[in-house]
PDB file of C-alpha atoms in Angstrom:
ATOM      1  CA  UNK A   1      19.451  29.782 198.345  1.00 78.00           C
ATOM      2  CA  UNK A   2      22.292  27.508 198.575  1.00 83.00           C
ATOM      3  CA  UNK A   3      25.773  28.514 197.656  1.00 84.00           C
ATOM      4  CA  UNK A   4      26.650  25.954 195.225  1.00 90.00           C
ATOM      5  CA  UNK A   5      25.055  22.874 193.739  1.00 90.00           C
ATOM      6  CA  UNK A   6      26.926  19.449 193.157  1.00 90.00           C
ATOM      7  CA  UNK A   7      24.560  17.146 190.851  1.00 89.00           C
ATOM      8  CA  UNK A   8      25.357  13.853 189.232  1.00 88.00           C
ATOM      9  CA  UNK A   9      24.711  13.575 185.691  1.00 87.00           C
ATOM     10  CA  UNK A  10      22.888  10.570 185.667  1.00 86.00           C
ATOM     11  CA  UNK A  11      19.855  10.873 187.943  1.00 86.00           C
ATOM     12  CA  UNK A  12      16.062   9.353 187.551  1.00 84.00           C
ATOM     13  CA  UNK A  13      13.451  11.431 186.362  1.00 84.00           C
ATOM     14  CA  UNK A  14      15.640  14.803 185.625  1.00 88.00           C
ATOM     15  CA  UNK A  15      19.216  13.890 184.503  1.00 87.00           C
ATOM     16  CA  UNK A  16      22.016  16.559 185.594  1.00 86.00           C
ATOM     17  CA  UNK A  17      22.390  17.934 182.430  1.00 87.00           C
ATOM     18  CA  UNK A  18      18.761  19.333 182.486  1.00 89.00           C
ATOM     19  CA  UNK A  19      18.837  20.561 185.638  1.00 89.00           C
ATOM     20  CA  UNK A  20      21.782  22.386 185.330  1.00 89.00           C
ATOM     21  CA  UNK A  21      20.242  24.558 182.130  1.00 87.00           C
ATOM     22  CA  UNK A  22      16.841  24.629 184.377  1.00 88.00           C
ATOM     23  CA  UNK A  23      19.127  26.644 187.108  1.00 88.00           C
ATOM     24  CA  UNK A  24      20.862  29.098 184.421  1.00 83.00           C
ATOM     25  CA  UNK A  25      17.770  29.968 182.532  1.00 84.00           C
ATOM     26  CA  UNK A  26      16.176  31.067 186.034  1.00 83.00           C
ATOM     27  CA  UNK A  27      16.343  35.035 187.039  1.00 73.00           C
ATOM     28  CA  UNK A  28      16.346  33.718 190.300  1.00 77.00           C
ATOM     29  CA  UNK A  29      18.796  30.487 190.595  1.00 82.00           C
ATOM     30  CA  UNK A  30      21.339  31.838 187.534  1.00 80.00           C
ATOM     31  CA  UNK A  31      23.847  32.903 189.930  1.00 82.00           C
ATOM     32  CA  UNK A  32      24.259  29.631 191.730  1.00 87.00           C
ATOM     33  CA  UNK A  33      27.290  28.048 190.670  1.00 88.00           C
ATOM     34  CA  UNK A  34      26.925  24.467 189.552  1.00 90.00           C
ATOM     35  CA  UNK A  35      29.331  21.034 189.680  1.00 90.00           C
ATOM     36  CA  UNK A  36      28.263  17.939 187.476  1.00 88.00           C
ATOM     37  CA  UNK A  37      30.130  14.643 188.107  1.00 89.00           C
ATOM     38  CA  UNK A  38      29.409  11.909 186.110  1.00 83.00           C
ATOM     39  CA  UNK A  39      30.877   8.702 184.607  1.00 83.00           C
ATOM     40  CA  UNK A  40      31.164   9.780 181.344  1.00 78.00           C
ATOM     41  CA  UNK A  41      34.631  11.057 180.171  1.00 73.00           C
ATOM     42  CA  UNK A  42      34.094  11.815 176.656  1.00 75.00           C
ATOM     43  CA  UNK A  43      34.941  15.454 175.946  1.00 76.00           C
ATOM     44  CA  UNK A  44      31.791  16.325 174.039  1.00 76.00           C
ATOM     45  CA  UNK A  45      30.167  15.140 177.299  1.00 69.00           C
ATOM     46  CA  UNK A  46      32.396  17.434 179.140  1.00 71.00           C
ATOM     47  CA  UNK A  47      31.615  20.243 176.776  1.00 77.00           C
ATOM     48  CA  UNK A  48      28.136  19.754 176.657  1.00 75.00           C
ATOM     49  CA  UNK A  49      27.963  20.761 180.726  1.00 71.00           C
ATOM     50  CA  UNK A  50      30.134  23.536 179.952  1.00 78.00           C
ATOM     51  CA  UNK A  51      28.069  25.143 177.233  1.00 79.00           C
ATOM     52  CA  UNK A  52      24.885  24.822 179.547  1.00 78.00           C
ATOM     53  CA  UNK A  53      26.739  27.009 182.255  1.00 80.00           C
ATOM     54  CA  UNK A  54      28.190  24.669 184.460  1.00 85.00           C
ATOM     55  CA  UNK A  55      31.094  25.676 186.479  1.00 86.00           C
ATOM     56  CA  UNK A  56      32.989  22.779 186.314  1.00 87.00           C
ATOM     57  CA  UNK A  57      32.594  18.999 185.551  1.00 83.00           C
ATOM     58  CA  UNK A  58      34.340  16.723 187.371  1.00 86.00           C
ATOM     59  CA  UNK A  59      34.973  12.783 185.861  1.00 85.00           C
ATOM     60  CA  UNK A  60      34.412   9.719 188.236  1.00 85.00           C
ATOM     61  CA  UNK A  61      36.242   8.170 189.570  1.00 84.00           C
ATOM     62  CA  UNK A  62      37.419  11.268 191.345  1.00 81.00           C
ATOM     63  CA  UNK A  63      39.926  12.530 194.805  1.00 86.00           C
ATOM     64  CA  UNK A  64      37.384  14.002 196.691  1.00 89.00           C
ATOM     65  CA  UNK A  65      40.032  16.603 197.980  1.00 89.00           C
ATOM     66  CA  UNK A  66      39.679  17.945 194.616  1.00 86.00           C
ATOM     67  CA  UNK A  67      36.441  18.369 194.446  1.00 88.00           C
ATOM     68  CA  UNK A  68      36.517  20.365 197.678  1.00 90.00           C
ATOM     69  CA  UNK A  69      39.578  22.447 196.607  1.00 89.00           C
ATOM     70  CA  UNK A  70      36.936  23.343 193.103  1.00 88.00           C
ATOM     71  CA  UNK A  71      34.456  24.268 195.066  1.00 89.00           C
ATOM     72  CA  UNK A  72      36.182  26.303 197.460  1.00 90.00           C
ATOM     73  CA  UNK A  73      37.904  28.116 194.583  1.00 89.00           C
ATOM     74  CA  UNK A  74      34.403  28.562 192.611  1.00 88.00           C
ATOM     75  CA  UNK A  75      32.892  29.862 195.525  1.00 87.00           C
ATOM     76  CA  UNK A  76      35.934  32.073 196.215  1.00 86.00           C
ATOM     77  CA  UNK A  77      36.263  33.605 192.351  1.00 82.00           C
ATOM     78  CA  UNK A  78      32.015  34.393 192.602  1.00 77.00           C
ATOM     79  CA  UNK A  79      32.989  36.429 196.270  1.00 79.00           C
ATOM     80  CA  UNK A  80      35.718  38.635 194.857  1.00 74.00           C
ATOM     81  CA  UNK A  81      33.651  39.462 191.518  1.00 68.00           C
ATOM     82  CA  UNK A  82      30.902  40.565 194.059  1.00 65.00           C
ATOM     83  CA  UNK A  83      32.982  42.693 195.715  1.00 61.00           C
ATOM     84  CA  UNK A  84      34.647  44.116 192.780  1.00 56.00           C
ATOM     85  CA  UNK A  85      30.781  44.648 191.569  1.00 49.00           C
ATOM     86  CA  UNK A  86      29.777  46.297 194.436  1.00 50.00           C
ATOM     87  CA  UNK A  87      33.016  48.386 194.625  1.00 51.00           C
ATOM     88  CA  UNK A  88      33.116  47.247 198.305  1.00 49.00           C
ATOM     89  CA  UNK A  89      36.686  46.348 197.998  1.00 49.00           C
ATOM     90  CA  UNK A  90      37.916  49.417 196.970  1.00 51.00           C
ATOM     91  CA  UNK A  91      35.917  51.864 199.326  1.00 53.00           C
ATOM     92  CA  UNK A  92      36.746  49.690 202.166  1.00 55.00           C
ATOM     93  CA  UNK A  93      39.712  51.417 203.333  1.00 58.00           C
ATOM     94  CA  UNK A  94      37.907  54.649 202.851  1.00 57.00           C
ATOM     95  CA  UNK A  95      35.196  54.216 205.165  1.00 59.00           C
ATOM     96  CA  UNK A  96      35.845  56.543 208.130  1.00 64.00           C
ATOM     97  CA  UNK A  97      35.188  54.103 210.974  1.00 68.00           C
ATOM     98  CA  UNK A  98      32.825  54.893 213.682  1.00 66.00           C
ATOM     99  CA  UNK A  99      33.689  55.280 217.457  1.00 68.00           C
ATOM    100  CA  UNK A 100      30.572  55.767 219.943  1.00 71.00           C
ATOM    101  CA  UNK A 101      31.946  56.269 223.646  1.00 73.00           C
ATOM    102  CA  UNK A 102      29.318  54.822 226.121  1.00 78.00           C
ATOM    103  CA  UNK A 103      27.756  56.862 228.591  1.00 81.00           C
ATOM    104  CA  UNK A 104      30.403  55.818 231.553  1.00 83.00           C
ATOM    105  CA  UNK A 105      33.202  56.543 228.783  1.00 86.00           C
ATOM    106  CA  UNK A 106      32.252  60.515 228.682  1.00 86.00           C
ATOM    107  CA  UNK A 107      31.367  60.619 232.060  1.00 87.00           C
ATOM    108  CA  UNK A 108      34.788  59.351 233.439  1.00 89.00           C
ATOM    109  CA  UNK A 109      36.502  61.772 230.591  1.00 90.00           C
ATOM    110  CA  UNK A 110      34.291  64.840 231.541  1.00 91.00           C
ATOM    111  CA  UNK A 111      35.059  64.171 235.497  1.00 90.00           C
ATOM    112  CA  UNK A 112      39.576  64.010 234.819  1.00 91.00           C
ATOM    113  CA  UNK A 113      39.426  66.860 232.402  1.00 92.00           C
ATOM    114  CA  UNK A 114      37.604  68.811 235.297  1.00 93.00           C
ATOM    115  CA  UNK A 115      39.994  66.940 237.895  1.00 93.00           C
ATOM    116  CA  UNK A 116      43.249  67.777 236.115  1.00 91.00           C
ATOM    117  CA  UNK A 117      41.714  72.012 235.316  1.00 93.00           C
ATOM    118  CA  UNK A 118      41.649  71.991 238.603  1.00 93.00           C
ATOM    119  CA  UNK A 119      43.874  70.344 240.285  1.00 92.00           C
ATOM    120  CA  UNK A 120      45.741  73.859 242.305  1.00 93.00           C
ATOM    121  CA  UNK A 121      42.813  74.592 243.796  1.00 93.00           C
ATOM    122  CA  UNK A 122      42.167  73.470 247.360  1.00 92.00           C
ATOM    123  CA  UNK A 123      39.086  73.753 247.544  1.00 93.00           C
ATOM    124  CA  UNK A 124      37.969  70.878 244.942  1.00 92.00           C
ATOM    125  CA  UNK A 125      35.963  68.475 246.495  1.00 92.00           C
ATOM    126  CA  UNK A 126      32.919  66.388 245.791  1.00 92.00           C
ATOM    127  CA  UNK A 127      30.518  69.046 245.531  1.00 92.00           C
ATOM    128  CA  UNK A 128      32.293  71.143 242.759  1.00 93.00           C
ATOM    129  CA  UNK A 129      32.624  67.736 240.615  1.00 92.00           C
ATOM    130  CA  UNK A 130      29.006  66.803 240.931  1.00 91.00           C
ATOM    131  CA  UNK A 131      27.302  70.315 240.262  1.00 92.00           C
ATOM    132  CA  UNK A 132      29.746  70.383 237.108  1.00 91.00           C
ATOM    133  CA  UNK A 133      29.168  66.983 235.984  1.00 88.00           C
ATOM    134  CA  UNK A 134      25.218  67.808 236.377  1.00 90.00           C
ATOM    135  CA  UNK A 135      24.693  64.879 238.817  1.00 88.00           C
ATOM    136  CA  UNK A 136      24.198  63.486 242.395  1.00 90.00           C
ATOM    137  CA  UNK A 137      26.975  63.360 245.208  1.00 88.00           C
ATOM    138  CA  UNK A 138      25.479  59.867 245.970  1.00 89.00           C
ATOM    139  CA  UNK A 139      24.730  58.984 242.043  1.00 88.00           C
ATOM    140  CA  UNK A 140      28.159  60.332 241.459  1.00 88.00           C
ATOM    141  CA  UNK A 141      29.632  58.057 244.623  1.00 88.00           C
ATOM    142  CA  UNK A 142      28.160  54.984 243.027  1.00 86.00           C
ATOM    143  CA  UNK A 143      29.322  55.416 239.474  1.00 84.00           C
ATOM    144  CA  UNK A 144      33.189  55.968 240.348  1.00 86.00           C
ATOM    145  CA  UNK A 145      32.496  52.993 243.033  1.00 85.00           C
ATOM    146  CA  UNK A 146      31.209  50.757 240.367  1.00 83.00           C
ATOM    147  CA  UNK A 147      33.737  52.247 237.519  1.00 83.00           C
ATOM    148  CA  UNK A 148      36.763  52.861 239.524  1.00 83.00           C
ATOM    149  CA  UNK A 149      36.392  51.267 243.113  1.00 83.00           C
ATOM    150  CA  UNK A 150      37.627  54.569 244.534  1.00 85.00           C
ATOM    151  CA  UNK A 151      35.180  57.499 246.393  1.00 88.00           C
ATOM    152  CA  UNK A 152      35.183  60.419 244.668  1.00 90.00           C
ATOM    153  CA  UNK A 153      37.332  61.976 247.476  1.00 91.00           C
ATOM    154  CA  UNK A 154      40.297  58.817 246.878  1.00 90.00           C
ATOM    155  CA  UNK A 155      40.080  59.619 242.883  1.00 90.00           C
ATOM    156  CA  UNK A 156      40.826  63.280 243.287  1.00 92.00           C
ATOM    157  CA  UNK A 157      43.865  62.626 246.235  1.00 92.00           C
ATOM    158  CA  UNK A 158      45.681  60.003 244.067  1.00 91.00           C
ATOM    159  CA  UNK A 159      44.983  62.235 240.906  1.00 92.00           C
ATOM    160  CA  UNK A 160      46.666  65.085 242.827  1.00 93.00           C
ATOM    161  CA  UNK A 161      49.273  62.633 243.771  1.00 93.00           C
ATOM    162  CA  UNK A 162      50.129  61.219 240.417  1.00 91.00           C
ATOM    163  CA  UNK A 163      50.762  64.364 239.213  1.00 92.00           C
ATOM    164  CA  UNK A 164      53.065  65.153 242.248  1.00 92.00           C
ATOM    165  CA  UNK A 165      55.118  62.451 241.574  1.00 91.00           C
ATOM    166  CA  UNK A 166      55.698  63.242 238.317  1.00 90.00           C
ATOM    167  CA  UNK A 167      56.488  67.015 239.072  1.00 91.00           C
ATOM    168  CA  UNK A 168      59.213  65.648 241.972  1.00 90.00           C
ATOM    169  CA  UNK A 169      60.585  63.145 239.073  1.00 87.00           C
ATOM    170  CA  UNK A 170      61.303  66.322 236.761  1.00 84.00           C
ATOM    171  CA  UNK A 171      62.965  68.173 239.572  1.00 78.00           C
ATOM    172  CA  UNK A 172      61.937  71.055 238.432  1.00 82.00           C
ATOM    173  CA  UNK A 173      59.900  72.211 241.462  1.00 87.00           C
ATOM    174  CA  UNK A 174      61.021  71.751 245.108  1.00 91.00           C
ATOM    175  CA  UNK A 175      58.070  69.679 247.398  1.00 92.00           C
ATOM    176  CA  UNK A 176      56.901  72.722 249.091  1.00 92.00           C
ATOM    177  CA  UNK A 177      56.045  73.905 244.942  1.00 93.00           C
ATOM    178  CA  UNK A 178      55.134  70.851 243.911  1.00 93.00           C
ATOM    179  CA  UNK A 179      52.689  70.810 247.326  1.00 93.00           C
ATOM    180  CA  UNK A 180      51.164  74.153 246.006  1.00 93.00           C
ATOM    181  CA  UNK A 181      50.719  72.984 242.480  1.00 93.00           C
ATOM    182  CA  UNK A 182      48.560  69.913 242.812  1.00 93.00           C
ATOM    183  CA  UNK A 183      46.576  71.535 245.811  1.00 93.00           C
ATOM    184  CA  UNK A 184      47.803  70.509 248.560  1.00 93.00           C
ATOM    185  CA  UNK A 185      46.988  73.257 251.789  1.00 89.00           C
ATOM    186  CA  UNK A 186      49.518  72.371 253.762  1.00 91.00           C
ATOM    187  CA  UNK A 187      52.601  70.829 253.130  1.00 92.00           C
ATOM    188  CA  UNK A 188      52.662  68.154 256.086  1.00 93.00           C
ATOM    189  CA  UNK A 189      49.114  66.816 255.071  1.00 92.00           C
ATOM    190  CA  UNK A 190      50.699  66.312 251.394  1.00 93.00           C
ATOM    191  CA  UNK A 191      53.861  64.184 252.402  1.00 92.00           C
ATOM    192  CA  UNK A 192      51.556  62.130 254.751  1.00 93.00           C
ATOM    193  CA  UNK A 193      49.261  61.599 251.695  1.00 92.00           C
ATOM    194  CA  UNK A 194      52.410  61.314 249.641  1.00 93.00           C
ATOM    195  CA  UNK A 195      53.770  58.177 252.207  1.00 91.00           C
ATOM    196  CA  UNK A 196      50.518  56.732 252.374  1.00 90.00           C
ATOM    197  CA  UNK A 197      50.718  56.069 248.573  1.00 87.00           C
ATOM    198  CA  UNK A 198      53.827  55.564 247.800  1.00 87.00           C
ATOM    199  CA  UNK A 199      55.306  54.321 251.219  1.00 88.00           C
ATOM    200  CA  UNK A 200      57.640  57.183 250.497  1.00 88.00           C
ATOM    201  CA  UNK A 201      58.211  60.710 252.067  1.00 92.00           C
ATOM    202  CA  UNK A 202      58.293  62.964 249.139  1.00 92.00           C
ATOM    203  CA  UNK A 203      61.938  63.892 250.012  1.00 91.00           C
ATOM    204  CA  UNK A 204      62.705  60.422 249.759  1.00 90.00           C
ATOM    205  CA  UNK A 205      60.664  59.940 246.434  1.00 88.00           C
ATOM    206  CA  UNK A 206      63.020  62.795 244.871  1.00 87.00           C
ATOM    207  CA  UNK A 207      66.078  60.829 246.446  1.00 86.00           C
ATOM    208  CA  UNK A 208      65.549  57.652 244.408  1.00 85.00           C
ATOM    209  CA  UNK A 209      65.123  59.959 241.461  1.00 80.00           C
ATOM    210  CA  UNK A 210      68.366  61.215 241.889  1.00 78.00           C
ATOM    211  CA  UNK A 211      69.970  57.865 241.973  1.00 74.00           C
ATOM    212  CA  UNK A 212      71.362  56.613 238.187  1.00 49.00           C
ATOM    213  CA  UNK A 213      71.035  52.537 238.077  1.00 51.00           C
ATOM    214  CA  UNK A 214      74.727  51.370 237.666  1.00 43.00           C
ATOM    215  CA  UNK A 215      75.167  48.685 234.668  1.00 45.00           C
ATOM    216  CA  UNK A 216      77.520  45.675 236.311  1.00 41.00           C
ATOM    217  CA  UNK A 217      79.484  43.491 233.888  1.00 44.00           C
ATOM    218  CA  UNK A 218      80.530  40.195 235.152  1.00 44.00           C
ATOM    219  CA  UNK A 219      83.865  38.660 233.944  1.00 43.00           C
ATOM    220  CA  UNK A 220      86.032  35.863 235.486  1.00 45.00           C
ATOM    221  CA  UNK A 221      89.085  36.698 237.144  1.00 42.00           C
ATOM    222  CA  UNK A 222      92.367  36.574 235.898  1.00 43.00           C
ATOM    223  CA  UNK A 223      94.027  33.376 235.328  1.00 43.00           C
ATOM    224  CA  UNK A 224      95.542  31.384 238.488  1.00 43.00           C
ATOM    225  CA  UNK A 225      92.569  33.167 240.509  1.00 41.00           C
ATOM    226  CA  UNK A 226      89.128  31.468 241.259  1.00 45.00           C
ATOM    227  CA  UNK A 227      86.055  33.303 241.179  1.00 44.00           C
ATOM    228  CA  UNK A 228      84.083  35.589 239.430  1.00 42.00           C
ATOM    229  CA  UNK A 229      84.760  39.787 239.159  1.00 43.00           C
ATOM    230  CA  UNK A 230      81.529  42.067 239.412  1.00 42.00           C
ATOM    231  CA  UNK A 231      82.525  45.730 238.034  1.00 42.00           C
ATOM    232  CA  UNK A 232      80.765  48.925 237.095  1.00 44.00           C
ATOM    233  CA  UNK A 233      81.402  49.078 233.150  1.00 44.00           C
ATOM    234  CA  UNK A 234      83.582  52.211 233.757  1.00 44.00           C
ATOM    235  CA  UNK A 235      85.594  50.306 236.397  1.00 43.00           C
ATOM    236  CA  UNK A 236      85.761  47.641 233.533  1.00 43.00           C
ATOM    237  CA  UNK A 237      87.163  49.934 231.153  1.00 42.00           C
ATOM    238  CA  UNK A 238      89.557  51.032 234.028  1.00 42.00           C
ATOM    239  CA  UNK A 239      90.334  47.972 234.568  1.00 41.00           C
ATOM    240  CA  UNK A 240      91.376  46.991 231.226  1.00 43.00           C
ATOM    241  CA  UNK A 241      93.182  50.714 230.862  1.00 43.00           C
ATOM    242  CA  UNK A 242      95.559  49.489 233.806  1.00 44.00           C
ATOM    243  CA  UNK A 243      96.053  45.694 232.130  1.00 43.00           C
ATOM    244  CA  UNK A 244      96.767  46.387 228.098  1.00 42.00           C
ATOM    245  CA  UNK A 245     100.436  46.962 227.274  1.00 44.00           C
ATOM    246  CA  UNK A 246     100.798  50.565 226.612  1.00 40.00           C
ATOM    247  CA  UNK A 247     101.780  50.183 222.903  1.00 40.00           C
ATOM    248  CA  UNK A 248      98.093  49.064 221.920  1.00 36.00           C
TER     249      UNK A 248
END
């Protein structure tokens, strides 16, 4: 079914005016909106294709921009009544969406919700995630290969790892407790696995923490001397403590 029909009034055999009432008295075609041009600029010609059904008539000679602008605004008034027939407008924001997670999305959730349970315990290793997981060490292997490009054994070090950082950052746990919490057995095999991430002993790591960025202003210097001044902001304000008169 077309979306719109354009006919000329004037045609051989079945004029427009005919076919247009042919269209509207059919179950099947009555929805199809309908555009008759013709030559004739009377307005009881004009009203006779209204009365019939027609959407619009449209006198020649005629700006074919606005013939395009009718029918995009025809076809644009019959889309919103469907909507508003079918209610679809107003239940659309409504409609719970629906959010499948694929088979590799549960699988990598299921495997860092085990991970991060578990993350104190030494003795986590490959085994222990593929027996809970329900799967193959090698099937297992190939999915975080293919998924993650890291061995099972990598994902679980630089888990561990991430989440030392972020203990050493909060400074709330010294290395040898941050060491015990993420699993760690001894403490020199966690600050060589700690460099080899990082490029950072952990002692260092918690040394950078420490350090506050200072926020440098730059200003020229006073007049007669070349140059420009860098200066901390609160050797700024110093600054300008030891130049103002002491009456402001």
């Amino acid at each position: 079914m077309p979306d719109l029909i354009i006919s000329d009034v004037m045609m051989p055999e079945m004029d427009g005016v005919t076919l247009c009432r042919k269209i509207k008295q059919n179950v099947n075609t009555n929805h199809i909106p309908v555009v008759l041009v013709t030559a004739r600029s009377k307005e009881e010609d004009n009203l006779e294709g209204l009365s019939i059904g027609a959407d619009a008539y449209i006198v020649k000679p005629f700006n074919i921009e606005i013939v395009k602008k009718t029918v995009e605004n025809i076809i644009r008034t019959r889309e919103i009544l469907k909507n508003n027939f079918t209610g679809s407008q107003q239940q659309e924001d409504k409609v719970k969406k629906i959010s499948i997670k694929s088979a590799d999305d549960k699988l990598i959730e299921k495997l860092m919700k085990f991970i991060n349970e578990n993350i104190a315990n030494p003795e986590l290793n490959v085994e222990m995630i593929a027996n809970h997981i329900g799967i193959s060490r090698v099937h297992l292997h190939r999915k975080l290969k293919e998924l993650t490009n890291q061995t099972t054994r990598d994902l679980i070090r630089n888990i561990r790892l991430k989440q030392a950082a972020g203990l050493l950052a909060s400074k709330r746990l010294n290395i040898s407790e941050v060491a015990d919490a993420t699993g760690f057995s001894s403490l020199t095999a966690f600050s060589t696995a700690f460099k080899e991430l990082y490029g950072l002993s952990p002692k260092a790591w918690v040394e950078m923490q420490k350090m506050k960025p200072i926020n440098f202003v730059c200003i020229p210097l006073l007049r007669g001397v070349r140059g420009v001044l860098f200066l901390p902001v609160c050797g700024l304000l110093q600054l300008f403590a030891g130049l103002l008169p002491a009456q402001i």
